[in-house]
Coordinates of C-alpha atoms in Angstrom, one line a residue:
M1 CA -87.9 -189.7 104.5
H2 CA -87.0 -186.3 105.6
L3 CA -86.1 -183.7 102.9
S4 CA -84.0 -180.6 103.5
R5 CA -85.6 -177.2 103.2
R6 CA -83.5 -176.3 100.1
A7 CA -84.5 -179.5 98.3
L8 CA -88.2 -178.8 99.0
L9 CA -88.0 -175.3 97.6
S10 CA -86.2 -176.6 94.5
G11 CA -88.9 -179.1 93.8
L12 CA -91.7 -176.6 94.2
S13 CA -90.0 -174.3 91.7
V14 CA -89.7 -177.1 89.1
A15 CA -93.4 -178.0 89.6
A16 CA -94.4 -174.3 89.2
L17 CA -92.4 -174.0 86.0
A18 CA -94.0 -177.2 84.6
S19 CA -97.4 -175.9 85.4
C20 CA -96.8 -172.7 83.5
Q21 CA -95.7 -174.6 80.4
R22 CA -98.5 -177.1 80.3
D23 CA -100.4 -177.5 77.0
P24 CA -103.7 -175.7 77.1
G25 CA -105.4 -178.9 75.8
Q26 CA -104.5 -180.5 79.0
G27 CA -106.7 -178.2 81.0
G28 CA -104.2 -175.7 82.0
T29 CA -104.6 -171.9 81.6
P30 CA -102.0 -170.4 79.2
S31 CA -100.0 -167.5 80.3
P32 CA -100.6 -164.3 78.4
T33 CA -98.2 -163.3 75.6
P34 CA -96.3 -160.1 76.5
T35 CA -97.4 -157.0 74.5
L36 CA -94.4 -155.2 72.8
P37 CA -94.7 -151.4 72.4
K38 CA -95.3 -150.1 68.8
L39 CA -92.4 -148.2 67.3
T40 CA -93.1 -145.2 65.1
P41 CA -90.6 -144.8 62.2
S42 CA -88.6 -141.6 62.2
P43 CA -89.4 -139.2 59.4
T44 CA -87.0 -139.1 56.5
I45 CA -85.0 -135.9 56.2
P46 CA -84.1 -135.1 52.6
S47 CA -80.5 -134.6 52.0
S48 CA -79.4 -131.1 50.7
P49 CA -78.0 -131.1 47.2
A50 CA -74.3 -130.6 47.0
P51 CA -73.5 -127.0 46.1
T52 CA -72.4 -126.3 42.5
P53 CA -70.1 -123.6 41.4
S54 CA -72.0 -120.5 40.1
S55 CA -71.5 -119.7 36.4
P56 CA -71.2 -116.0 35.3
T57 CA -74.3 -114.4 33.8
P58 CA -73.7 -113.7 30.1
T59 CA -73.8 -110.0 29.1
V60 CA -76.8 -109.2 26.9
W61 CA -76.0 -106.3 24.6
P62 CA -78.7 -103.9 23.4
A63 CA -79.8 -104.2 19.8
L64 CA -78.1 -101.7 17.5
T65 CA -81.5 -100.3 16.7
E66 CA -81.7 -98.8 20.2
P67 CA -80.8 -95.1 20.2
G68 CA -77.1 -94.5 20.5
E69 CA -76.0 -98.1 20.3
A70 CA -75.0 -98.2 16.6
R71 CA -72.9 -95.0 17.1
K72 CA -71.0 -96.6 20.0
A73 CA -70.3 -99.8 18.0
V74 CA -69.0 -97.8 15.0
Q75 CA -66.8 -95.7 17.3
Q76 CA -65.3 -98.9 18.7
L77 CA -64.7 -100.2 15.1
Q78 CA -63.0 -96.9 14.2
A79 CA -60.7 -97.0 17.2
T80 CA -59.7 -100.6 16.2
A81 CA -59.2 -99.9 12.5
N82 CA -57.8 -96.4 12.7
L83 CA -57.9 -96.1 8.9
P84 CA -59.9 -94.1 6.3
V85 CA -63.5 -95.4 6.2
V86 CA -65.1 -96.3 2.9
K87 CA -68.2 -98.3 4.0
I88 CA -70.4 -99.0 7.1
D89 CA -73.0 -101.8 7.3
I90 CA -75.4 -102.0 10.3
T91 CA -78.0 -104.6 11.1
T92 CA -79.9 -105.2 14.3
T93 CA -77.0 -107.2 15.9
Q94 CA -73.9 -106.4 13.9
A95 CA -71.9 -103.5 12.5
T96 CA -69.1 -103.8 9.9
L97 CA -66.6 -101.2 9.0
S98 CA -64.6 -101.3 5.8
A99 CA -61.5 -99.2 5.5
L100 CA -58.4 -98.7 3.3
D101 CA -55.0 -99.8 4.3
E102 CA -52.6 -98.5 1.6
R103 CA -55.3 -98.8 -1.1
Q104 CA -56.2 -102.3 0.1
P105 CA -59.7 -102.8 1.7
R106 CA -59.9 -104.4 5.1
A107 CA -62.9 -105.0 7.3
W108 CA -63.8 -105.3 11.0
R109 CA -67.1 -106.5 12.5
W110 CA -68.6 -105.6 15.9
S111 CA -70.8 -108.3 17.5
Q112 CA -71.9 -108.5 21.2
G113 CA -69.2 -105.9 22.2
Q114 CA -66.4 -107.8 20.5
V115 CA -64.5 -106.5 17.4
N116 CA -62.8 -109.0 15.0
E117 CA -61.3 -108.5 11.6
V118 CA -63.2 -110.3 8.8
E119 CA -62.9 -110.7 5.1
S120 CA -63.8 -107.5 3.2
D121 CA -66.7 -107.7 0.7
I122 CA -65.7 -104.7 -1.3
E123 CA -63.2 -104.0 -4.1
Y124 CA -61.4 -100.7 -4.0
I125 CA -62.2 -98.6 -7.1
E126 CA -61.3 -95.2 -5.9
Q127 CA -64.3 -94.9 -3.6
S128 CA -64.4 -91.7 -1.5
S129 CA -63.6 -92.1 2.2
F130 CA -65.8 -90.3 4.8
D131 CA -66.1 -89.5 8.4
P132 CA -68.9 -91.4 10.1
A133 CA -69.4 -88.4 12.4
D134 CA -70.8 -86.5 9.4
F135 CA -73.8 -88.9 9.3
D136 CA -76.7 -89.1 11.7
F137 CA -77.3 -92.8 12.4
D138 CA -77.8 -92.4 16.2
D139 CA -81.3 -93.9 16.0
V140 CA -81.1 -96.8 13.5
G141 CA -84.4 -98.1 14.7
A142 CA -86.2 -94.9 13.5
L143 CA -84.5 -95.2 10.2
F144 CA -85.6 -98.8 9.8
A145 CA -89.2 -97.9 10.7
Q146 CA -89.3 -95.1 8.1
A147 CA -87.8 -97.3 5.5
A148 CA -90.3 -100.1 6.2
D149 CA -93.2 -97.7 5.7
M150 CA -91.9 -96.5 2.4
S151 CA -90.7 -99.8 0.9
G152 CA -93.3 -102.1 2.4
S153 CA -90.8 -104.5 3.9
N154 CA -88.8 -104.9 7.1
A155 CA -87.2 -108.2 6.3
S156 CA -83.5 -108.4 7.3
Q157 CA -83.0 -104.6 7.1
E158 CA -79.5 -103.2 6.8
L159 CA -78.3 -99.7 6.9
Q160 CA -75.3 -98.9 4.5
I161 CA -73.2 -95.8 4.4
V162 CA -71.2 -95.9 1.2
E163 CA -70.5 -93.9 -2.0
Q164 CA -73.3 -94.4 -4.4
T165 CA -72.1 -92.2 -7.2
P166 CA -68.7 -90.5 -7.6
G167 CA -68.3 -88.1 -4.7
S168 CA -71.8 -88.8 -3.2
V169 CA -71.7 -90.8 0.0
M170 CA -75.3 -91.7 1.1
M171 CA -77.2 -93.6 3.7
V172 CA -79.5 -96.3 2.3
V173 CA -81.6 -99.0 4.0
T174 CA -82.0 -102.3 2.1
T175 CA -83.8 -105.5 2.8
R176 CA -83.4 -109.2 1.9
P177 CA -85.1 -110.3 -0.2
E178 CA -84.6 -107.0 -2.0
S179 CA -87.4 -104.4 -2.0
V180 CA -87.2 -100.7 -2.9
P181 CA -84.0 -99.1 -1.4
V182 CA -84.8 -96.2 0.8
F183 CA -82.3 -93.3 1.1
F184 CA -81.6 -90.8 3.8
R185 CA -79.6 -87.6 3.8
P186 CA -76.6 -87.2 6.1
D187 CA -78.9 -85.5 8.7
A188 CA -81.2 -88.6 8.7
S189 CA -84.0 -86.8 6.8
L190 CA -85.9 -89.1 4.4
V191 CA -85.3 -88.8 0.7
N192 CA -88.9 -89.0 -0.5
H193 CA -90.1 -90.6 -3.7
L194 CA -91.1 -87.6 -5.7
D195 CA -94.1 -86.8 -7.9
F196 CA -92.9 -83.9 -10.1
L197 CA -96.5 -82.8 -10.8
T198 CA -97.0 -81.9 -7.1
D199 CA -95.9 -78.7 -5.4
W200 CA -94.0 -80.5 -2.7
G201 CA -92.4 -83.0 -5.1
L202 CA -91.1 -80.4 -7.6
R203 CA -90.1 -78.1 -4.8
E204 CA -88.0 -80.8 -3.1
A205 CA -86.4 -81.8 -6.4
L206 CA -85.4 -78.2 -7.2
D207 CA -84.0 -77.6 -3.7
D208 CA -81.9 -80.8 -3.9
A209 CA -80.7 -80.0 -7.4
I210 CA -79.9 -76.3 -6.7
A211 CA -78.2 -77.3 -3.4
G212 CA -77.8 -73.7 -2.2
R213 CA -76.0 -72.4 -5.3
T214 CA -76.9 -68.7 -6.1
Q215 CA -75.7 -68.7 -9.8
L216 CA -76.8 -71.3 -12.3
T217 CA -76.5 -71.7 -16.0
V218 CA -79.3 -74.4 -16.5
I219 CA -82.2 -75.8 -14.6
A220 CA -84.1 -78.7 -16.4
L221 CA -86.8 -81.2 -15.9
T222 CA -86.6 -84.6 -17.7
R223 CA -89.0 -87.5 -17.5
E224 CA -87.2 -88.9 -14.5
S225 CA -85.1 -86.1 -12.9
V226 CA -84.5 -82.5 -12.2
Y227 CA -80.9 -81.2 -12.6
A228 CA -79.1 -77.8 -12.3
E229 CA -75.8 -76.8 -13.7
S230 CA -73.2 -74.1 -12.7
V231 CA -69.5 -73.5 -12.9
D232 CA -67.7 -76.2 -10.9
P233 CA -66.2 -74.3 -7.9
H234 CA -63.3 -76.8 -7.6
E235 CA -62.5 -77.0 -11.4
P236 CA -63.7 -73.7 -13.0
E237 CA -63.1 -75.1 -16.5
N238 CA -65.8 -77.7 -15.8
T239 CA -69.5 -77.7 -15.3
L240 CA -71.0 -79.0 -12.1
R241 CA -74.3 -80.8 -12.6
I242 CA -76.4 -81.9 -9.6
T243 CA -79.2 -84.3 -10.5
R244 CA -82.2 -85.3 -8.3
Q245 CA -84.0 -88.4 -9.6
R246 CA -87.5 -89.4 -8.4
R247 CA -86.3 -92.2 -6.0
V248 CA -82.7 -91.5 -5.1
P249 CA -80.8 -88.6 -3.5
A250 CA -79.2 -85.9 -5.5
F251 CA -75.8 -86.7 -7.0
R252 CA -73.0 -84.6 -8.5
T253 CA -71.3 -84.9 -11.9
S254 CA -68.4 -82.8 -13.1
L255 CA -68.8 -82.3 -16.9
A256 CA -65.6 -81.7 -18.8
D257 CA -66.8 -78.6 -20.7
A258 CA -67.5 -75.2 -19.2
S259 CA -70.8 -73.7 -20.2
N260 CA -70.9 -70.6 -22.3
L261 CA -74.4 -69.6 -21.2
G262 CA -75.0 -66.6 -19.0
A263 CA -75.8 -67.3 -15.3
F264 CA -79.1 -66.4 -13.5
G265 CA -80.4 -66.7 -9.9
P266 CA -82.7 -69.6 -9.0
S267 CA -84.9 -67.2 -7.1
E268 CA -86.3 -66.1 -10.5
V269 CA -87.9 -69.5 -11.0
N270 CA -91.8 -69.4 -10.7
L271 CA -92.7 -72.8 -9.3
A272 CA -96.5 -72.2 -9.5
M273 CA -96.3 -71.2 -13.2
L274 CA -94.2 -74.3 -14.0
L275 CA -96.7 -76.6 -12.4
E276 CA -99.7 -74.9 -14.1
T277 CA -98.1 -75.2 -17.5
M278 CA -97.1 -78.8 -16.9
R279 CA -100.7 -79.7 -15.9
T280 CA -102.6 -77.8 -18.7
L281 CA -100.4 -78.2 -21.7
P282 CA -101.3 -81.8 -22.5
A283 CA -105.0 -81.0 -22.8
K284 CA -104.2 -77.8 -24.7
W285 CA -102.2 -79.7 -27.3
Q286 CA -104.3 -82.8 -27.2
A287 CA -101.3 -85.0 -26.4
P288 CA -101.5 -88.7 -25.6
R289 CA -102.2 -89.6 -22.0
D290 CA -98.7 -90.9 -21.4
A291 CA -97.0 -87.9 -22.8
V292 CA -94.8 -86.0 -20.3
V293 CA -94.0 -82.3 -20.2
T294 CA -90.3 -81.5 -19.9
W295 CA -88.6 -78.1 -19.7
V296 CA -85.3 -76.3 -19.7
I297 CA -84.5 -72.9 -18.2
D298 CA -81.4 -71.0 -19.5
R299 CA -80.3 -67.8 -21.2
R300 CA -79.5 -69.2 -24.7
D301 CA -81.8 -66.6 -26.3
G302 CA -79.5 -63.7 -25.2
R303 CA -82.2 -62.0 -23.1
P304 CA -81.4 -60.3 -19.7
L305 CA -83.6 -62.9 -18.0
P306 CA -83.7 -66.6 -18.8
T307 CA -86.4 -68.2 -20.9
I308 CA -88.2 -71.6 -20.5
R309 CA -88.6 -74.2 -23.3
F310 CA -91.5 -76.5 -22.6
T311 CA -91.5 -79.7 -24.7
L312 CA -94.4 -82.2 -25.1
D313 CA -94.8 -84.9 -27.7
G314 CA -92.3 -83.4 -30.1
R315 CA -93.6 -79.8 -29.8
T316 CA -91.9 -76.9 -28.1
M317 CA -93.2 -73.6 -26.6
V318 CA -90.9 -70.9 -25.3
T319 CA -92.1 -68.6 -22.5
D320 CA -90.6 -65.9 -20.2
M321 CA -90.3 -66.5 -16.5
Q322 CA -93.9 -65.5 -15.9
G323 CA -95.2 -68.0 -18.5
R324 CA -96.0 -65.6 -21.4
D325 CA -95.7 -67.4 -24.7
I326 CA -92.8 -65.8 -26.6
T327 CA -92.2 -68.6 -29.1
S328 CA -92.5 -66.2 -32.1
E329 CA -90.1 -63.7 -30.6
V330 CA -87.1 -66.0 -30.2

């Protein structure tokens, strides 16, 4: 039988395909499995975070203990209140100003650059108003440091400017819990705790009590204070007494009665003689250890110059201004 050429080629192709797919167990040679190329995974690219809106940086205000900061805060309070000032309180972070509005106290507080009205913590009892510009609190940190050295505490320190006694507005640093209050003069000089048996202590006490007056009627030392009297320049029918205690600044008192004693100049006082007598008299009179010498200088004896009356343990000695005993002469 004769096959066509196309039929023959078709048969050969089927036979070749069958040969390629024959089971290896049947003696045929398997065709190799095609090798696929290995794919390397693409690296992961982290996604960028979504942008967030920027928040404003908060303003950090300097502590009021930094030089000049307390002054600026108080000036801001004054501008807001615009009333007579009767008290100022300053801590490390806050300043409070109390003022009078038709005899009613009101208060404003500065904190972090903001001023808000707050409830007043004072009761108006005829306190003296004052101008903060008359007081040197430009460096509250320095005042706090000196106060801590003297009182032994820096816990919750606060500077107050307020009337302490009638007519006497003072600066004082206090602590919480309370320790010894420490006072400062308006010029920021420290009011020392005085020992009247020392040259510097008695000298400071006399300077504060005399207060620049040139004519006095009395200078006296008690157990706890030195005071000096003169005619009251504002009310001549009264006597002005300025007292300096051991631990607080000098304060003024107007006494209702005018003195009938003659006046003398404080330059006549012999400080060295006073100290020498105060130190030696207890041994001379064999007084108890806790006995304290006190004295009064005035012109009650009618002499051209004042005399001094030293008193100790119930006994009195009168001397002239050089310390000569004239007890028997007066």
